[in-house]
Amino acid sequence: MTGGAMTMTHPVTGRRKTGGSVPRNLWPAGAAAVAVAAAATTVIAVVGRALGAPIAIDGEAIPLLAFPMFTVIAGVVGIALAVALAHWTRRPRRTFTVTTVVLTVLSLVPDLLVQVSFGSRIVLMLTHVAAAAIVIPTLCRRLPTG
């Protein structure tokens, strides 16, 4: 729903705050970006394997289907986060950008900690960064600045 700001009371603090409305095109644009990101992470995995990266954790190969599946899951969570922030924060674009960049960096930590080959580590980290580079800007452009 588009429109002006509305005043509401925070359910925990009881403070009044002004929240914005959620842009109508957030879900469709987000879904399209997630689909592109899922395809991109799959292509990265295929190319990584073709170049000799085993893409396996502790000797267990990661199924190719896992790349688009987890990209879609993370993308839907990202869209839901954007919707929630558009509704509940005063500066949704800035809050979403900071939050998702931090979450993207944190998503790289497991790739650094698991026992994988160097090539696998690079491919896994590249899939996280590529998906974020596609989805985050798409959603940010549609969020109000404040």
Coordinates of N, CA, C and O in Angstrom, one line a residue:
M1 N 0.9 -1.2 0.0 CA 0.0 0.0 0.0 C 0.9 1.2 0.0 O 1.9 1.3 0.7
T2 N 0.6 2.2 -0.8 CA 1.4 3.4 -0.9 C 0.6 4.5 -0.2 O -0.6 4.4 0.0
G3 N 1.2 5.6 0.1 CA 0.5 6.7 0.8 C 1.4 7.3 1.8 O 2.6 7.1 1.9
G4 N 0.8 8.1 2.6 CA 1.5 8.9 3.6 C 1.9 8.1 4.8 O 1.6 6.9 4.9
A5 N 2.6 8.7 5.7 CA 3.0 8.0 7.0 C 1.8 7.9 7.9 O 0.8 8.6 7.8
M6 N 1.9 7.0 8.8 CA 0.8 6.8 9.8 C 1.5 6.8 11.2 O 2.7 6.4 11.3
T7 N 0.7 7.1 12.2 CA 1.2 7.1 13.5 C 0.7 5.8 14.2 O -0.4 5.5 14.1
M8 N 1.6 5.2 15.0 CA 1.3 4.0 15.7 C 2.0 3.9 17.0 O 3.0 4.7 17.2
T9 N 1.6 3.0 17.8 CA 2.3 2.8 19.1 C 3.0 1.5 19.1 O 2.5 0.5 18.7
H10 N 4.3 1.6 19.5 CA 5.1 0.4 19.5 C 4.5 -0.6 20.6 O 4.3 -0.2 21.7
P11 N 4.4 -1.8 20.2 CA 3.7 -2.8 21.1 C 4.5 -3.1 22.4 O 3.9 -3.4 23.4
V12 N 5.8 -2.9 22.4 CA 6.6 -3.2 23.6 C 6.9 -1.9 24.4 O 6.7 -1.8 25.6
T13 N 7.4 -0.9 23.7 CA 7.8 0.3 24.4 C 6.6 1.3 24.7 O 6.7 2.1 25.6
G14 N 5.6 1.2 23.9 CA 4.4 2.1 24.1 C 4.7 3.5 23.5 O 3.8 4.3 23.6
R15 N 5.9 3.7 23.0 CA 6.2 5.0 22.3 C 5.5 5.1 21.0 O 5.3 4.1 20.3
R16 N 5.1 6.3 20.7 CA 4.5 6.6 19.4 C 5.6 6.7 18.4 O 6.6 7.3 18.6
K17 N 5.4 6.2 17.2 CA 6.3 6.3 16.1 C 5.6 6.5 14.8 O 4.4 6.1 14.7
T18 N 6.3 7.1 13.9 CA 5.7 7.3 12.6 C 6.3 6.2 11.7 O 7.5 6.1 11.5
G19 N 5.4 5.4 11.1 CA 5.9 4.3 10.2 C 5.4 4.6 8.8 O 4.4 5.3 8.6
G20 N 6.1 4.2 7.8 CA 5.7 4.4 6.5 C 4.8 3.3 5.9 O 4.5 2.3 6.6
S21 N 4.5 3.5 4.7 CA 3.7 2.4 4.1 C 4.6 1.6 3.2 O 5.7 2.0 2.9
V22 N 4.2 0.4 2.9 CA 5.0 -0.6 2.2 C 4.8 -0.4 0.7 O 3.6 -0.4 0.2
P23 N 5.9 -0.2 -0.1 CA 5.7 0.0 -1.5 C 5.0 -1.2 -2.1 O 5.4 -2.4 -1.8
R24 N 4.1 -1.0 -3.1 CA 3.4 -2.1 -3.7 C 4.3 -3.0 -4.5 O 4.1 -4.2 -4.6
N25 N 5.4 -2.5 -5.1 CA 6.2 -3.3 -6.0 C 7.3 -4.0 -5.3 O 8.2 -4.6 -6.0
L26 N 7.4 -4.0 -4.0 CA 8.4 -4.7 -3.3 C 8.5 -6.2 -3.5 O 9.5 -6.7 -3.8
W27 N 7.3 -6.8 -3.3 CA 7.3 -8.3 -3.5 C 7.5 -8.7 -4.9 O 8.4 -9.6 -5.1
P28 N 6.9 -8.2 -5.9 CA 7.2 -8.6 -7.3 C 8.6 -8.4 -7.7 O 9.3 -9.2 -8.3
A29 N 9.1 -7.2 -7.4 CA 10.5 -6.9 -7.8 C 11.5 -7.8 -7.0 O 12.5 -8.2 -7.6
G30 N 11.2 -8.0 -5.8 CA 12.0 -8.8 -4.9 C 12.0 -10.3 -5.5 O 13.1 -10.9 -5.5
A31 N 10.8 -10.7 -5.8 CA 10.7 -12.1 -6.3 C 11.5 -12.3 -7.6 O 12.2 -13.3 -7.8
A32 N 11.5 -11.3 -8.5 CA 12.2 -11.3 -9.7 C 13.7 -11.3 -9.4 O 14.5 -12.1 -10.1
A33 N 14.2 -10.5 -8.5 CA 15.6 -10.4 -8.1 C 16.0 -11.7 -7.5 O 17.1 -12.2 -7.8
V34 N 15.2 -12.3 -6.7 CA 15.5 -13.6 -6.1 C 15.7 -14.7 -7.2 O 16.6 -15.5 -7.1
A35 N 14.8 -14.7 -8.2 CA 14.9 -15.7 -9.2 C 16.2 -15.5 -10.0 O 16.9 -16.5 -10.3
V36 N 16.6 -14.3 -10.3 CA 17.8 -14.0 -11.0 C 19.0 -14.5 -10.1 O 20.0 -15.1 -10.6
A37 N 18.9 -14.1 -8.8 CA 20.0 -14.5 -7.9 C 20.1 -16.0 -7.8 O 21.2 -16.6 -7.7
A38 N 19.0 -16.7 -7.8 CA 19.0 -18.2 -7.7 C 19.7 -18.8 -9.0 O 20.5 -19.7 -8.9
A39 N 19.4 -18.2 -10.1 CA 20.0 -18.7 -11.3 C 21.5 -18.4 -11.3 O 22.3 -19.2 -11.7
A40 N 21.9 -17.2 -10.8 CA 23.3 -16.8 -10.8 C 24.1 -17.7 -9.8 O 25.2 -18.1 -10.2
T41 N 23.5 -18.0 -8.7 CA 24.3 -18.9 -7.7 C 24.4 -20.3 -8.3 O 25.5 -20.9 -8.1
T42 N 23.5 -20.7 -9.1 CA 23.6 -22.0 -9.7 C 24.6 -22.0 -10.8 O 25.5 -22.9 -10.9
V43 N 24.7 -21.0 -11.6 CA 25.7 -20.8 -12.6 C 27.1 -20.8 -12.0 O 28.0 -21.4 -12.5
I44 N 27.2 -20.0 -10.9 CA 28.5 -20.0 -10.3 C 28.9 -21.3 -9.8 O 30.1 -21.7 -9.9
A45 N 28.0 -22.1 -9.2 CA 28.4 -23.4 -8.7 C 28.7 -24.4 -9.9 O 29.7 -25.1 -9.8
V46 N 28.0 -24.3 -11.0 CA 28.3 -25.1 -12.2 C 29.7 -24.7 -12.8 O 30.5 -25.6 -13.0
V47 N 29.9 -23.5 -12.9 CA 31.2 -23.0 -13.4 C 32.4 -23.4 -12.4 O 33.4 -23.9 -12.9
G48 N 32.1 -23.2 -11.1 CA 33.1 -23.6 -10.2 C 33.5 -25.1 -10.3 O 34.6 -25.5 -10.3
R49 N 32.5 -25.9 -10.4 CA 32.7 -27.4 -10.6 C 33.4 -27.7 -11.9 O 34.4 -28.5 -12.0
A50 N 33.1 -27.0 -13.0 CA 33.7 -27.2 -14.3 C 35.2 -26.8 -14.2 O 36.0 -27.3 -14.9
L51 N 35.5 -25.8 -13.4 CA 36.9 -25.3 -13.2 C 37.7 -26.2 -12.2 O 38.8 -25.9 -11.9
G52 N 37.0 -27.2 -11.6 CA 37.7 -28.1 -10.8 C 37.5 -28.0 -9.3 O 38.1 -28.7 -8.5
A53 N 36.7 -27.0 -8.9 CA 36.4 -26.9 -7.4 C 35.3 -27.9 -7.0 O 34.3 -28.0 -7.6
P54 N 35.7 -28.8 -6.1 CA 34.8 -29.9 -5.8 C 33.5 -29.5 -5.1 O 32.5 -30.2 -5.2
I55 N 33.4 -28.3 -4.5 CA 32.2 -27.8 -3.8 C 31.6 -28.9 -2.9 O 30.5 -29.4 -3.1
A56 N 32.4 -29.2 -2.0 CA 32.0 -30.3 -1.0 C 32.4 -29.8 0.4 O 33.4 -29.1 0.6
I57 N 31.7 -30.2 1.4 CA 32.0 -29.9 2.8 C 32.3 -31.2 3.5 O 31.4 -32.1 3.4
D58 N 33.4 -31.3 4.1 CA 33.9 -32.5 4.7 C 33.8 -33.7 3.8 O 33.3 -34.8 4.2
G59 N 34.1 -33.6 2.5 CA 34.1 -34.6 1.5 C 32.7 -34.9 1.0 O 32.6 -35.7 0.0
E60 N 31.7 -34.3 1.5 CA 30.3 -34.5 1.0 C 30.0 -33.4 0.0 O 29.9 -32.3 0.3
A61 N 29.7 -33.9 -1.3 CA 29.4 -32.9 -2.3 C 28.1 -32.2 -2.0 O 27.1 -32.8 -1.5
I62 N 28.1 -30.9 -2.2 CA 26.9 -30.1 -2.1 C 26.0 -30.2 -3.3 O 26.5 -30.0 -4.4
P63 N 24.8 -30.7 -3.2 CA 24.0 -30.9 -4.4 C 23.7 -29.6 -5.1 O 23.5 -28.5 -4.5
L64 N 23.7 -29.6 -6.4 CA 23.5 -28.4 -7.2 C 22.2 -27.7 -6.9 O 22.1 -26.5 -6.8
L65 N 21.2 -28.5 -6.6 CA 19.8 -28.0 -6.2 C 19.9 -27.1 -5.0 O 19.0 -26.3 -4.7
A66 N 20.9 -27.4 -4.1 CA 20.9 -26.6 -2.8 C 21.2 -25.1 -3.1 O 20.7 -24.3 -2.3
F67 N 21.9 -24.8 -4.2 CA 22.2 -23.4 -4.4 C 21.0 -22.5 -4.7 O 20.8 -21.5 -4.0
P68 N 20.1 -22.9 -5.7 CA 18.9 -22.1 -5.8 C 18.0 -22.2 -4.7 O 17.3 -21.2 -4.3
M69 N 17.9 -23.4 -4.0 CA 17.0 -23.5 -2.9 C 17.3 -22.6 -1.8 O 16.4 -21.9 -1.3
F70 N 18.6 -22.6 -1.4 CA 18.9 -21.7 -0.2 C 18.9 -20.2 -0.6 O 18.7 -19.4 0.2
T71 N 19.2 -19.9 -1.9 CA 19.1 -18.6 -2.4 C 17.6 -18.1 -2.3 O 17.4 -16.9 -1.8
V72 N 16.7 -18.9 -2.7 CA 15.3 -18.5 -2.6 C 14.9 -18.3 -1.2 O 14.2 -17.4 -0.8
I73 N 15.3 -19.2 -0.3 CA 14.9 -19.1 1.1 C 15.4 -17.8 1.7 O 14.7 -17.0 2.3
A74 N 16.7 -17.5 1.5 CA 17.3 -16.3 2.0 C 16.7 -15.1 1.4 O 16.5 -14.0 2.0
G75 N 16.4 -15.2 0.1 CA 15.8 -14.0 -0.6 C 14.4 -13.7 -0.1 O 14.0 -12.5 0.1
V76 N 13.6 -14.7 0.2 CA 12.2 -14.5 0.7 C 12.4 -13.9 2.1 O 11.6 -12.9 2.5
V77 N 13.3 -14.3 2.9 CA 13.5 -13.7 4.2 C 13.9 -12.2 4.0 O 13.5 -11.3 4.7
G78 N 14.8 -12.0 3.0 CA 15.2 -10.6 2.7 C 14.0 -9.7 2.3 O 13.9 -8.5 2.7
I79 N 13.1 -10.2 1.5 CA 12.0 -9.5 1.1 C 11.1 -9.2 2.3 O 10.6 -8.1 2.5
A80 N 10.8 -10.2 3.1 CA 10.0 -10.0 4.3 C 10.7 -9.0 5.2 O 10.0 -8.1 5.8
L81 N 12.0 -9.0 5.4 CA 12.7 -8.0 6.2 C 12.5 -6.6 5.6 O 12.2 -5.6 6.3
A82 N 12.6 -6.5 4.3 CA 12.3 -5.2 3.6 C 10.9 -4.7 3.9 O 10.7 -3.5 4.2
V83 N 9.9 -5.5 3.8 CA 8.6 -5.2 4.0 C 8.4 -4.7 5.5 O 7.8 -3.7 5.8
A84 N 8.9 -5.5 6.4 CA 8.8 -5.1 7.8 C 9.5 -3.8 8.1 O 8.9 -3.0 8.8
L85 N 10.7 -3.6 7.6 CA 11.4 -2.3 7.8 C 10.7 -1.1 7.2 O 10.7 0.0 7.8
A86 N 10.1 -1.4 6.0 CA 9.3 -0.3 5.4 C 8.1 0.1 6.2 O 7.7 1.3 6.3
H87 N 7.6 -0.8 6.9 CA 6.4 -0.6 7.8 C 6.8 0.0 9.1 O 6.1 0.8 9.7
W88 N 7.9 -0.5 9.7 CA 8.2 -0.2 11.1 C 9.3 0.8 11.4 O 9.5 1.2 12.6
T89 N 10.1 1.2 10.4 CA 11.2 2.1 10.7 C 11.0 3.4 10.0 O 10.3 3.5 9.0
R90 N 11.7 4.4 10.5 CA 11.7 5.7 10.0 C 12.5 5.9 8.7 O 12.2 6.7 7.9
R91 N 13.6 5.1 8.6 CA 14.5 5.2 7.5 C 14.7 3.8 6.9 O 15.8 3.2 7.1
P92 N 13.7 3.2 6.3 CA 13.8 1.8 5.8 C 14.9 1.5 4.9 O 15.5 0.5 5.0
R93 N 15.2 2.4 4.0 CA 16.3 2.1 3.0 C 17.7 1.9 3.7 O 18.4 1.0 3.5
R94 N 18.0 2.9 4.6 CA 19.2 2.9 5.3 C 19.3 1.7 6.3 O 20.3 0.9 6.3
T95 N 18.2 1.4 7.0 CA 18.2 0.3 7.9 C 18.3 -1.0 7.2 O 19.1 -1.9 7.6
F96 N 17.6 -1.2 6.1 CA 17.7 -2.4 5.3 C 19.1 -2.6 4.7 O 19.6 -3.7 4.8
T97 N 19.7 -1.5 4.2 CA 21.0 -1.6 3.6 C 22.0 -2.1 4.7 O 22.8 -3.0 4.5
V98 N 22.1 -1.4 5.8 CA 23.0 -1.7 6.9 C 22.8 -3.2 7.4 O 23.7 -4.0 7.5
T99 N 21.5 -3.5 7.6 CA 21.2 -4.9 8.1 C 21.6 -5.9 7.2 O 22.2 -6.9 7.5
T100 N 21.3 -5.8 5.9 CA 21.6 -6.8 4.9 C 23.1 -7.0 4.6 O 23.5 -8.1 4.3
V101 N 23.8 -5.8 4.6 CA 25.2 -5.9 4.4 C 25.9 -6.7 5.6 O 26.7 -7.5 5.3
V102 N 25.5 -6.4 6.8 CA 26.0 -7.1 7.9 C 25.6 -8.6 7.9 O 26.5 -9.4 8.1
L103 N 24.4 -8.9 7.5 CA 24.0 -10.3 7.4 C 24.8 -11.0 6.3 O 25.1 -12.2 6.4
T104 N 25.1 -10.3 5.2 CA 25.9 -10.9 4.1 C 27.3 -11.2 4.6 O 27.8 -12.3 4.3
V105 N 27.9 -10.3 5.3 CA 29.2 -10.5 5.8 C 29.2 -11.7 6.8 O 30.0 -12.6 6.8
L106 N 28.2 -11.8 7.7 CA 28.0 -12.9 8.6 C 27.8 -14.2 7.9 O 28.2 -15.3 8.4
S107 N 27.2 -14.2 6.7 CA 26.9 -15.4 6.0 C 28.2 -16.0 5.4 O 28.2 -17.2 5.1
L108 N 29.2 -15.2 5.4 CA 30.5 -15.7 4.9 C 31.3 -16.4 6.0 O 32.2 -17.2 5.6
V109 N 31.0 -16.2 7.2 CA 31.7 -16.8 8.3 C 31.7 -18.3 8.2 O 32.8 -19.0 8.3
P110 N 30.6 -19.0 8.1 CA 30.7 -20.5 8.0 C 31.6 -21.0 6.8 O 32.2 -22.0 7.0
D111 N 31.6 -20.2 5.7 CA 32.5 -20.6 4.6 C 33.9 -20.6 5.0 O 34.8 -21.3 4.4
L112 N 34.3 -19.7 5.9 CA 35.6 -19.6 6.4 C 36.0 -20.6 7.4 O 37.1 -21.0 7.6
L113 N 35.0 -21.2 8.1 CA 35.2 -22.1 9.2 C 35.1 -23.6 8.8 O 35.7 -24.4 9.5
V114 N 34.4 -23.9 7.8 CA 34.2 -25.3 7.4 C 35.5 -25.8 6.7 O 36.2 -25.0 6.1
Q115 N 35.7 -27.1 6.7 CA 36.8 -27.8 6.1 C 36.4 -28.0 4.6 O 35.8 -28.9 4.2
V116 N 36.9 -27.1 3.8 CA 36.7 -27.2 2.3 C 38.0 -26.8 1.6 O 38.8 -26.1 2.2
S117 N 38.1 -27.2 0.3 CA 39.2 -26.7 -0.4 C 39.1 -25.2 -0.7 O 38.1 -24.6 -0.5
F118 N 40.3 -24.7 -1.1 CA 40.3 -23.2 -1.4 C 39.3 -22.9 -2.5 O 38.6 -21.9 -2.4
G119 N 39.3 -23.7 -3.5 CA 38.3 -23.4 -4.6 C 36.9 -23.5 -4.2 O 36.1 -22.6 -4.6
S120 N 36.6 -24.5 -3.4 CA 35.2 -24.6 -2.8 C 34.8 -23.3 -2.0 O 33.7 -22.8 -2.1
R121 N 35.8 -22.9 -1.2 CA 35.6 -21.8 -0.3 C 35.3 -20.5 -1.1 O 34.3 -19.8 -0.9
I122 N 36.0 -20.3 -2.2 CA 35.8 -19.2 -3.1 C 34.5 -19.2 -3.8 O 33.7 -18.3 -3.8
V123 N 34.1 -20.4 -4.3 CA 32.8 -20.6 -4.9 C 31.7 -20.3 -4.0 O 30.7 -19.6 -4.3
L124 N 31.8 -20.9 -2.8 CA 30.7 -20.7 -1.8 C 30.5 -19.2 -1.4 O 29.4 -18.7 -1.4
M125 N 31.7 -18.6 -1.2 CA 31.6 -17.1 -0.8 C 31.1 -16.3 -2.0 O 30.3 -15.3 -1.8
L126 N 31.5 -16.6 -3.2 CA 31.1 -15.9 -4.3 C 29.5 -16.0 -4.5 O 28.9 -15.0 -4.9
T127 N 29.0 -17.2 -4.2 CA 27.5 -17.3 -4.3 C 26.8 -16.4 -3.4 O 25.8 -15.8 -3.7
H128 N 27.3 -16.3 -2.2 CA 26.7 -15.4 -1.2 C 26.7 -13.9 -1.6 O 25.7 -13.2 -1.6
V129 N 27.9 -13.5 -2.1 CA 28.1 -12.1 -2.5 C 27.3 -11.8 -3.8 O 26.7 -10.8 -3.9
A130 N 27.3 -12.8 -4.7 CA 26.5 -12.5 -5.9 C 25.0 -12.4 -5.6 O 24.3 -11.5 -6.2
A131 N 24.5 -13.3 -4.8 CA 23.0 -13.2 -4.5 C 22.7 -11.9 -3.8 O 21.7 -11.2 -4.1
A132 N 23.6 -11.5 -2.9 CA 23.4 -10.2 -2.2 C 23.5 -9.0 -3.1 O 22.7 -8.1 -3.0
A133 N 24.4 -9.1 -4.0 CA 24.6 -8.0 -5.0 C 23.4 -7.8 -6.0 O 23.2 -6.7 -6.5
I134 N 22.7 -8.9 -6.1 CA 21.5 -8.8 -7.0 C 20.3 -8.4 -6.2 O 19.5 -7.5 -6.6
V135 N 20.0 -9.0 -5.1 CA 18.8 -8.8 -4.3 C 18.8 -7.5 -3.5 O 17.8 -6.7 -3.6
I136 N 19.9 -7.2 -2.8 CA 19.9 -6.0 -1.9 C 19.6 -4.7 -2.7 O 18.7 -3.9 -2.3
P137 N 20.4 -4.4 -3.8 CA 20.1 -3.1 -4.5 C 18.7 -3.1 -5.1 O 18.1 -2.0 -5.1
T138 N 18.2 -4.2 -5.5 CA 16.8 -4.2 -6.1 C 15.8 -3.8 -5.1 O 14.9 -3.0 -5.3
L139 N 15.9 -4.3 -3.9 CA 15.0 -4.0 -2.8 C 15.2 -2.6 -2.3 O 14.3 -1.8 -2.0
C140 N 16.5 -2.2 -2.2 CA 16.8 -0.9 -1.6 C 16.2 0.3 -2.5 O 15.7 1.2 -2.0
R141 N 16.3 0.1 -3.8 CA 15.7 1.1 -4.7 C 14.3 1.3 -4.5 O 13.7 2.4 -4.8
R142 N 13.6 0.3 -4.0 CA 12.1 0.4 -3.8 C 11.7 0.9 -2.4 O 10.5 1.1 -2.2
L143 N 12.6 0.9 -1.5 CA 12.3 1.3 -0.2 C 12.4 2.9 0.0 O 13.3 3.5 -0.6
P144 N 11.5 3.4 0.8 CA 11.6 4.9 1.0 C 12.8 5.2 1.8 O 13.3 4.5 2.6
T145 N 13.3 6.4 1.5 CA 14.5 6.9 2.2 C 14.2 7.3 3.7 O 15.1 7.3 4.5
G146 N 13.0 7.8 3.9 CA 12.7 8.2 5.2 C 11.5 9.2 5.2 O 10.9 9.5 4.3

